[in-house]
Amino acid sequence: MKMPDLHLVVLQKQDVGRDVLRDILRRCQIRNIQMYSSSSELLVALKTQVKKWNIVIVDCSQPDALEVVTKIREAAGASVKILILFSGPTKEEVMKAIEAGVNDFLTLPFSQATVEEKLNKLMGVEKKGFETPPSIFQRKL
């Protein structure tokens, strides 16, 4: 699946964080982005829209972030990939997130390249490395 075809959902309570993440995702060519500022809004949408979702990004600063992850995982199974946003997580926090059903995590601050790398990894897309052309001394004339 290509980035423009992804249907991505973001749960981020802070306006600035949502705006920054939306801009990064748009620069990644993702067109279908749903943004939620509260868990309750996302959980209402979960009931009717989860089959459309490919990736959900959950901000761990939400008081019930891990409960939301568990509910998404129960409703969607393994078909939806879940990425959680941390700001300086402890090993214990990461383990709890994995137990709740998170596939991967991002640590704040992050760059567009890091977001793209994580999304590609979640969707099973391997990014091809840059191949250096042979120097003029290695070419046959």
PDB file of C-alpha atoms in Angstrom:
ATOM      1  CA  MET A   1       0.000   0.000   0.000  1.00  0.00           C
ATOM      2  CA  LYS A   2       1.305   3.448  -0.905  1.00  0.00           C
ATOM      3  CA  MET A   3       1.259   6.437   1.449  1.00  0.00           C
ATOM      4  CA  PRO A   4      -1.497   8.309  -0.451  1.00  0.00           C
ATOM      5  CA  ASP A   5      -3.776   5.270  -0.048  1.00  0.00           C
ATOM      6  CA  LEU A   6      -3.379   5.033   3.729  1.00  0.00           C
ATOM      7  CA  HIS A   7      -6.277   5.919   5.978  1.00  0.00           C
ATOM      8  CA  LEU A   8      -4.605   7.300   9.079  1.00  0.00           C
ATOM      9  CA  VAL A   9      -6.180   8.282  12.404  1.00  0.00           C
ATOM     10  CA  VAL A  10      -4.521  10.484  15.021  1.00  0.00           C
ATOM     11  CA  LEU A  11      -5.505  10.898  18.667  1.00  0.00           C
ATOM     12  CA  GLN A  12      -3.665  13.977  19.944  1.00  0.00           C
ATOM     13  CA  LYS A  13      -5.174  16.305  22.522  1.00  0.00           C
ATOM     14  CA  GLN A  14      -2.885  19.306  21.989  1.00  0.00           C
ATOM     15  CA  ASP A  15      -3.779  21.614  19.093  1.00  0.00           C
ATOM     16  CA  VAL A  16      -0.149  22.401  18.262  1.00  0.00           C
ATOM     17  CA  GLY A  17       0.804  18.719  18.286  1.00  0.00           C
ATOM     18  CA  ARG A  18      -2.099  17.860  15.974  1.00  0.00           C
ATOM     19  CA  ASP A  19      -1.149  20.643  13.555  1.00  0.00           C
ATOM     20  CA  VAL A  20       2.520  19.637  13.450  1.00  0.00           C
ATOM     21  CA  LEU A  21       1.690  15.967  12.948  1.00  0.00           C
ATOM     22  CA  ARG A  22      -0.927  16.769  10.279  1.00  0.00           C
ATOM     23  CA  ASP A  23       1.653  18.837   8.361  1.00  0.00           C
ATOM     24  CA  ILE A  24       4.237  16.045   8.538  1.00  0.00           C
ATOM     25  CA  LEU A  25       1.691  13.444   7.396  1.00  0.00           C
ATOM     26  CA  ARG A  26       0.587  15.623   4.487  1.00  0.00           C
ATOM     27  CA  ARG A  27       4.221  16.044   3.411  1.00  0.00           C
ATOM     28  CA  CYS A  28       4.371  12.224   3.443  1.00  0.00           C
ATOM     29  CA  GLN A  29       1.612  12.384   0.785  1.00  0.00           C
ATOM     30  CA  ILE A  30      -1.059  10.929   3.096  1.00  0.00           C
ATOM     31  CA  ARG A  31      -4.454  12.265   2.038  1.00  0.00           C
ATOM     32  CA  ASN A  32      -6.855  10.469   4.389  1.00  0.00           C
ATOM     33  CA  ILE A  33      -6.167  11.782   7.890  1.00  0.00           C
ATOM     34  CA  GLN A  34      -8.725  11.891  10.684  1.00  0.00           C
ATOM     35  CA  MET A  35      -7.734  13.905  13.747  1.00  0.00           C
ATOM     36  CA  TYR A  36      -9.302  13.471  17.179  1.00  0.00           C
ATOM     37  CA  SER A  37      -8.615  15.513  20.294  1.00  0.00           C
ATOM     38  CA  SER A  38     -10.405  13.204  22.722  1.00  0.00           C
ATOM     39  CA  SER A  39     -10.557   9.489  23.302  1.00  0.00           C
ATOM     40  CA  SER A  40     -14.343   9.534  23.448  1.00  0.00           C
ATOM     41  CA  GLU A  41     -14.563  10.997  19.903  1.00  0.00           C
ATOM     42  CA  LEU A  42     -12.196   8.361  18.577  1.00  0.00           C
ATOM     43  CA  LEU A  43     -14.051   5.518  20.314  1.00  0.00           C
ATOM     44  CA  VAL A  44     -17.364   6.637  18.776  1.00  0.00           C
ATOM     45  CA  ALA A  45     -15.746   6.619  15.308  1.00  0.00           C
ATOM     46  CA  LEU A  46     -14.139   3.251  16.076  1.00  0.00           C
ATOM     47  CA  LYS A  47     -17.549   1.559  16.086  1.00  0.00           C
ATOM     48  CA  THR A  48     -18.387   2.522  12.509  1.00  0.00           C
ATOM     49  CA  GLN A  49     -15.112   3.364  10.768  1.00  0.00           C
ATOM     50  CA  VAL A  50     -12.451   0.954  12.046  1.00  0.00           C
ATOM     51  CA  LYS A  51     -12.604  -1.196   8.895  1.00  0.00           C
ATOM     52  CA  LYS A  52     -11.310   1.786   6.868  1.00  0.00           C
ATOM     53  CA  TRP A  53      -8.352   2.495   9.154  1.00  0.00           C
ATOM     54  CA  ASN A  54      -4.802   1.347   8.381  1.00  0.00           C
ATOM     55  CA  ILE A  55      -2.791   3.100  11.085  1.00  0.00           C
ATOM     56  CA  VAL A  56      -3.777   4.817  14.316  1.00  0.00           C
ATOM     57  CA  ILE A  57      -1.363   7.176  16.065  1.00  0.00           C
ATOM     58  CA  VAL A  58      -2.129   7.630  19.770  1.00  0.00           C
ATOM     59  CA  ASP A  59      -0.510  10.273  21.957  1.00  0.00           C
ATOM     60  CA  CYS A  60       0.456   8.673  25.267  1.00  0.00           C
ATOM     61  CA  SER A  61      -0.311  11.928  27.089  1.00  0.00           C
ATOM     62  CA  GLN A  62      -3.997  11.009  26.779  1.00  0.00           C
ATOM     63  CA  PRO A  63      -4.977   9.828  30.275  1.00  0.00           C
ATOM     64  CA  ASP A  64      -6.549   6.655  28.874  1.00  0.00           C
ATOM     65  CA  ALA A  65      -4.156   6.079  25.953  1.00  0.00           C
ATOM     66  CA  LEU A  66      -3.494   2.408  26.712  1.00  0.00           C
ATOM     67  CA  GLU A  67      -7.201   1.689  27.222  1.00  0.00           C
ATOM     68  CA  VAL A  68      -7.852   3.219  23.794  1.00  0.00           C
ATOM     69  CA  VAL A  69      -5.113   1.061  22.282  1.00  0.00           C
ATOM     70  CA  THR A  70      -6.675  -2.049  23.838  1.00  0.00           C
ATOM     71  CA  LYS A  71     -10.131  -1.146  22.492  1.00  0.00           C
ATOM     72  CA  ILE A  72      -8.764  -0.502  18.992  1.00  0.00           C
ATOM     73  CA  ARG A  73      -6.923  -3.816  19.076  1.00  0.00           C
ATOM     74  CA  GLU A  74     -10.085  -5.660  20.250  1.00  0.00           C
ATOM     75  CA  ALA A  75     -12.201  -4.069  17.509  1.00  0.00           C
ATOM     76  CA  ALA A  76      -9.710  -4.321  14.639  1.00  0.00           C
ATOM     77  CA  GLY A  77      -7.476  -7.249  15.471  1.00  0.00           C
ATOM     78  CA  ALA A  78      -4.085  -7.136  13.777  1.00  0.00           C
ATOM     79  CA  SER A  79      -5.398  -5.382  10.659  1.00  0.00           C
ATOM     80  CA  VAL A  80      -4.879  -1.895  12.136  1.00  0.00           C
ATOM     81  CA  LYS A  81      -1.342  -0.876  13.046  1.00  0.00           C
ATOM     82  CA  ILE A  82      -0.962   1.264  16.158  1.00  0.00           C
ATOM     83  CA  LEU A  83       1.830   3.761  16.729  1.00  0.00           C
ATOM     84  CA  ILE A  84       2.120   5.513  20.084  1.00  0.00           C
ATOM     85  CA  LEU A  85       3.769   8.897  20.691  1.00  0.00           C
ATOM     86  CA  PHE A  86       6.005   9.169  23.756  1.00  0.00           C
ATOM     87  CA  SER A  87       8.044  11.977  25.206  1.00  0.00           C
ATOM     88  CA  GLY A  88      10.941  10.254  26.944  1.00  0.00           C
ATOM     89  CA  PRO A  89       9.387   6.875  27.767  1.00  0.00           C
ATOM     90  CA  THR A  90      10.664   4.517  30.398  1.00  0.00           C
ATOM     91  CA  LYS A  91      11.258   0.865  29.592  1.00  0.00           C
ATOM     92  CA  GLU A  92       8.200   0.051  31.731  1.00  0.00           C
ATOM     93  CA  GLU A  93       5.976   2.429  29.727  1.00  0.00           C
ATOM     94  CA  VAL A  94       7.121   0.880  26.458  1.00  0.00           C
ATOM     95  CA  MET A  95       6.429  -2.628  27.784  1.00  0.00           C
ATOM     96  CA  LYS A  96       2.924  -1.637  28.934  1.00  0.00           C
ATOM     97  CA  ALA A  97       2.203  -0.133  25.513  1.00  0.00           C
ATOM     98  CA  ILE A  98       3.346  -3.309  23.758  1.00  0.00           C
ATOM     99  CA  GLU A  99       1.181  -5.411  26.088  1.00  0.00           C
ATOM    100  CA  ALA A 100      -1.800  -3.180  25.237  1.00  0.00           C
ATOM    101  CA  GLY A 101      -1.290  -3.862  21.519  1.00  0.00           C
ATOM    102  CA  VAL A 102       0.979  -1.137  20.151  1.00  0.00           C
ATOM    103  CA  ASN A 103       3.031  -2.091  17.087  1.00  0.00           C
ATOM    104  CA  ASP A 104       5.680   0.621  17.376  1.00  0.00           C
ATOM    105  CA  PHE A 105       6.383   4.004  18.964  1.00  0.00           C
ATOM    106  CA  LEU A 106       7.702   7.463  18.158  1.00  0.00           C
ATOM    107  CA  THR A 107       9.592   9.574  20.671  1.00  0.00           C
ATOM    108  CA  LEU A 108       9.143  13.340  20.655  1.00  0.00           C
ATOM    109  CA  PRO A 109      10.644  15.318  19.034  1.00  0.00           C
ATOM    110  CA  PHE A 110      10.614  13.512  15.707  1.00  0.00           C
ATOM    111  CA  SER A 111      11.328  14.409  12.099  1.00  0.00           C
ATOM    112  CA  GLN A 112       9.390  13.784   8.912  1.00  0.00           C
ATOM    113  CA  ALA A 113      11.993  11.186   7.924  1.00  0.00           C
ATOM    114  CA  THR A 114      11.416   9.292  11.173  1.00  0.00           C
ATOM    115  CA  VAL A 115       7.644   9.365  10.696  1.00  0.00           C
ATOM    116  CA  GLU A 116       7.984   8.099   7.114  1.00  0.00           C
ATOM    117  CA  GLU A 117      10.341   5.348   8.244  1.00  0.00           C
ATOM    118  CA  LYS A 118       7.928   4.194  10.980  1.00  0.00           C
ATOM    119  CA  LEU A 119       4.914   4.268   8.647  1.00  0.00           C
ATOM    120  CA  ASN A 120       6.778   2.311   5.961  1.00  0.00           C
ATOM    121  CA  LYS A 121       7.846  -0.243   8.556  1.00  0.00           C
ATOM    122  CA  LEU A 122       4.274  -0.636   9.841  1.00  0.00           C
ATOM    123  CA  MET A 123       2.953  -1.131   6.311  1.00  0.00           C
ATOM    124  CA  GLY A 124       5.699  -3.627   5.464  1.00  0.00           C
ATOM    125  CA  VAL A 125       7.365  -1.416   2.875  1.00  0.00           C
ATOM    126  CA  GLU A 126      11.130  -1.644   2.738  1.00  0.00           C
ATOM    127  CA  LYS A 127      12.775   1.525   1.662  1.00  0.00           C
ATOM    128  CA  LYS A 128      15.519   0.888  -0.866  1.00  0.00           C
ATOM    129  CA  GLY A 129      18.885   2.292   0.020  1.00  0.00           C
ATOM    130  CA  PHE A 130      20.725   4.739  -2.168  1.00  0.00           C
ATOM    131  CA  GLU A 131      23.054   3.061  -4.597  1.00  0.00           C
ATOM    132  CA  THR A 132      26.262   4.873  -5.309  1.00  0.00           C
ATOM    133  CA  PRO A 133      27.185   4.747  -8.993  1.00  0.00           C
ATOM    134  CA  PRO A 134      30.666   3.436  -9.755  1.00  0.00           C
ATOM    135  CA  SER A 135      33.332   6.067  -9.961  1.00  0.00           C
ATOM    136  CA  ILE A 136      34.780   6.950 -13.345  1.00  0.00           C
ATOM    137  CA  PHE A 137      37.860   4.913 -12.446  1.00  0.00           C
ATOM    138  CA  GLN A 138      35.754   1.752 -12.023  1.00  0.00           C
ATOM    139  CA  ARG A 139      33.793   2.097 -15.261  1.00  0.00           C
ATOM    140  CA  LYS A 140      34.805   0.273 -18.363  1.00  0.00           C
ATOM    141  CA  LEU A 141      35.377   2.614 -21.242  1.00  0.00           C
TER     142      LEU A 141
END
